[in-house]
Amino acid sequence: MARLVAKELNAELTQDLQANPFLGDFYKDRNGAAFQAQLFFLLNRYQLLQGLRQPDLFRQTIVTDFIIEKDRIYAYQNLSDSELALYEKLYPMLTADQVQPDLVVYLQLSADKVMETLKKRKELKSLNISPEYVDNVVEAYNRFFFHYEATPLIILNANGVNFSKDRAAVSDLLSYFQKDLRGVTYLTPKTSL
């Protein structure tokens, strides 16, 4: 989705794509590699956002596929109490004074749709991602965005929408970028399929 939006807006795209070397171990044994996997994600996102702090006259619009705050969603799902205490000492140091987005779009999916998507991704097929874990993460995301107030927010019902094939759905979303949004906007995109 971020790639499509960036293309339509002729914007620079910053994606959180670096492979996490601890992720495979995490899904095999959550207790053994959770902290390392979480710190890898946090530090990688920190570095990506640091790169956006430098002003560039040639880039007017930047699209990312993450907000750094989402890192905490996983931290609270996966870390032990002692790991979380250490994480909470690091998190403020790495997130203070970060670039804030002008708008956040949350692609809201059901747990069933997330599981369906995960099963299609080749690199994730071998990982042991349980439906219960996905249910918990989806619930945590919904809870987080229900209370999110840092920027204008579009909660986009992405169930049943294939944005790569449905240009009308992408256009519908982009039309909201031109509006003076405040607070939360709920959107079920118009589709042509």
Coordinates of C-alpha atoms in Angstrom, one line a residue:
M1 CA 0.0 0.0 0.0
A2 CA 2.7 2.5 0.9
R3 CA 4.4 1.8 -2.4
L4 CA 1.2 2.5 -4.3
V5 CA 0.5 5.7 -2.4
A6 CA 4.1 6.9 -2.9
K7 CA 3.9 6.3 -6.6
E8 CA 0.6 8.1 -6.9
L9 CA 1.9 11.1 -4.9
N10 CA 5.3 11.1 -6.6
A11 CA 6.7 10.8 -3.1
E12 CA 9.8 9.3 -1.6
L13 CA 9.2 5.9 0.0
T14 CA 10.9 4.8 3.2
Q15 CA 10.1 1.2 4.1
D16 CA 11.0 -1.0 7.0
L17 CA 12.3 -3.9 4.9
Q18 CA 15.5 -4.9 6.5
A19 CA 15.4 -8.6 7.3
N20 CA 15.4 -9.2 11.1
P21 CA 18.0 -12.0 11.7
F22 CA 16.3 -12.8 15.0
L23 CA 12.8 -13.3 13.7
G24 CA 13.1 -17.0 12.8
D25 CA 14.4 -17.8 16.2
F26 CA 11.6 -15.7 17.8
Y27 CA 8.9 -17.7 16.1
K28 CA 10.5 -20.9 17.1
D29 CA 11.0 -19.9 20.8
R30 CA 9.3 -16.6 21.7
N31 CA 11.0 -16.4 25.1
G32 CA 14.5 -17.0 23.7
A33 CA 14.7 -14.3 21.0
A34 CA 12.0 -11.8 21.7
F35 CA 14.2 -9.1 23.1
Q36 CA 16.8 -9.3 20.4
A37 CA 14.1 -9.3 17.7
Q38 CA 12.4 -6.3 19.3
L39 CA 15.5 -4.3 19.7
F40 CA 16.5 -5.0 16.1
F41 CA 13.2 -3.6 14.9
L42 CA 13.4 -0.6 17.2
L43 CA 16.9 0.3 16.1
N44 CA 16.2 -0.2 12.4
R45 CA 13.2 2.1 12.6
Y46 CA 15.1 4.6 14.6
Q47 CA 17.8 4.7 11.9
L48 CA 15.2 5.1 9.1
L49 CA 13.6 8.0 10.9
Q50 CA 17.0 9.6 11.6
G51 CA 17.5 9.7 7.8
L52 CA 14.3 11.7 7.4
R53 CA 15.4 14.4 9.9
Q54 CA 17.8 16.0 7.3
P55 CA 15.9 18.5 5.2
D56 CA 15.9 17.9 1.5
L57 CA 14.8 20.6 -0.9
F58 CA 14.0 18.0 -3.5
R59 CA 11.7 15.8 -1.5
Q60 CA 8.4 17.4 -0.7
T61 CA 6.4 14.3 0.4
I62 CA 7.6 11.2 2.2
V63 CA 5.6 8.0 2.7
T64 CA 6.6 5.3 5.2
D65 CA 5.1 1.9 5.9
F66 CA 5.5 2.3 9.6
I67 CA 5.3 4.6 12.6
I68 CA 7.8 4.1 15.3
E69 CA 5.1 3.9 18.0
K70 CA 3.9 0.5 16.5
D71 CA 7.1 -1.0 17.9
R72 CA 5.6 -0.8 21.4
I73 CA 2.6 -2.9 20.3
Y74 CA 4.9 -5.8 19.7
A75 CA 7.1 -5.1 22.7
Y76 CA 4.1 -5.4 25.0
Q77 CA 2.9 -8.6 23.3
N78 CA 6.2 -10.4 23.3
L79 CA 8.6 -9.3 26.0
S80 CA 8.9 -10.5 29.6
D81 CA 8.4 -8.0 32.4
S82 CA 12.2 -7.6 32.9
E83 CA 12.8 -7.3 29.2
L84 CA 10.0 -4.7 28.9
A85 CA 11.5 -2.7 31.8
L86 CA 14.8 -2.4 29.9
Y87 CA 13.0 -1.8 26.6
E88 CA 11.1 1.1 28.2
K89 CA 14.4 2.7 29.3
L90 CA 15.7 2.6 25.7
Y91 CA 12.4 3.5 23.8
P92 CA 12.2 7.2 25.0
M93 CA 15.8 7.8 24.1
L94 CA 15.3 6.5 20.6
T95 CA 12.0 8.1 19.9
A96 CA 12.4 11.6 21.4
D97 CA 12.3 14.3 18.8
Q98 CA 11.5 12.0 15.9
V99 CA 9.8 13.4 12.8
Q100 CA 6.1 13.2 13.2
P101 CA 3.9 12.3 10.3
D102 CA 1.3 14.7 8.9
L103 CA -1.2 11.8 8.6
V104 CA -1.3 8.1 9.6
V105 CA -3.3 5.5 7.7
Y106 CA -4.0 2.3 9.6
L107 CA -4.9 -0.6 7.4
Q108 CA -7.3 -2.4 9.6
L109 CA -7.6 -6.2 8.9
S110 CA -9.4 -9.0 10.7
A111 CA -7.2 -11.7 12.3
D112 CA -8.5 -14.1 9.7
K113 CA -7.4 -11.9 6.8
V114 CA -4.0 -11.4 8.4
M115 CA -3.5 -15.2 8.7
E116 CA -4.6 -15.6 5.1
T117 CA -2.0 -13.0 4.0
L118 CA 0.8 -14.5 6.1
K119 CA 0.2 -17.9 4.6
K120 CA 0.7 -16.5 1.1
R121 CA 4.1 -14.9 1.9
K122 CA 6.9 -17.4 1.0
E123 CA 9.4 -16.1 3.5
L124 CA 6.9 -16.5 6.4
K125 CA 5.5 -20.0 5.5
S126 CA 8.1 -21.8 7.6
L127 CA 7.5 -19.7 10.7
N128 CA 5.3 -20.9 13.4
I129 CA 2.8 -18.0 13.7
S130 CA -0.2 -19.2 15.6
P131 CA -3.8 -17.8 15.0
E132 CA -3.9 -17.0 18.8
Y133 CA -0.8 -14.8 18.4
V134 CA -2.3 -13.0 15.4
D135 CA -5.6 -12.5 17.3
N136 CA -3.6 -10.8 20.1
V137 CA -1.6 -8.6 17.8
V138 CA -4.7 -7.5 15.8
E139 CA -6.5 -6.7 19.1
A140 CA -3.5 -4.7 20.3
Y141 CA -3.3 -2.8 17.1
N142 CA -7.0 -1.9 17.3
R143 CA -6.7 -0.9 20.9
F144 CA -3.6 1.3 20.1
F145 CA -5.3 3.1 17.2
F146 CA -8.5 3.5 19.1
H147 CA -6.5 5.7 21.5
Y148 CA -4.1 7.3 18.9
E149 CA -4.2 11.1 19.0
A150 CA -0.7 12.2 17.9
T151 CA -1.7 13.0 14.3
P152 CA -4.8 12.9 12.1
L153 CA -5.6 9.2 11.5
I154 CA -7.5 7.3 8.8
I155 CA -8.6 3.9 9.9
L156 CA -9.1 2.1 6.6
N157 CA -11.1 -1.1 6.5
A158 CA -8.8 -3.1 4.3
N159 CA -10.7 -6.4 4.5
G160 CA -11.8 -7.5 1.0
V161 CA -9.7 -4.9 -0.8
N162 CA -6.8 -5.7 -3.1
F163 CA -5.2 -2.3 -3.5
S164 CA -2.7 -3.5 -6.1
K165 CA -5.5 -4.5 -8.4
D166 CA -8.2 -1.9 -7.5
R167 CA -7.3 1.6 -8.6
A168 CA -10.6 3.0 -7.4
A169 CA -9.9 2.0 -3.8
V170 CA -6.5 3.7 -4.0
S171 CA -8.0 6.8 -5.5
D172 CA -10.7 6.9 -2.8
L173 CA -8.0 6.9 -0.1
L174 CA -5.9 9.5 -1.9
S175 CA -8.9 11.8 -2.1
Y176 CA -8.8 12.1 1.7
F177 CA -5.2 13.3 1.6
Q178 CA -6.4 16.6 0.2
K179 CA -8.9 17.2 3.0
D180 CA -8.2 19.1 6.2
L181 CA -8.5 16.0 8.5
R182 CA -8.5 16.2 12.2
G183 CA -8.9 13.3 14.7
V184 CA -10.0 10.0 13.3
T185 CA -11.6 9.3 9.9
Y186 CA -13.1 5.9 9.3
L187 CA -13.0 4.8 5.7
T188 CA -14.3 1.8 3.8
P189 CA -12.9 2.4 0.3
K190 CA -15.0 2.4 -2.8
T191 CA -13.9 -0.4 -5.0
S192 CA -14.3 -1.2 -8.6
L193 CA -13.9 -5.0 -8.3

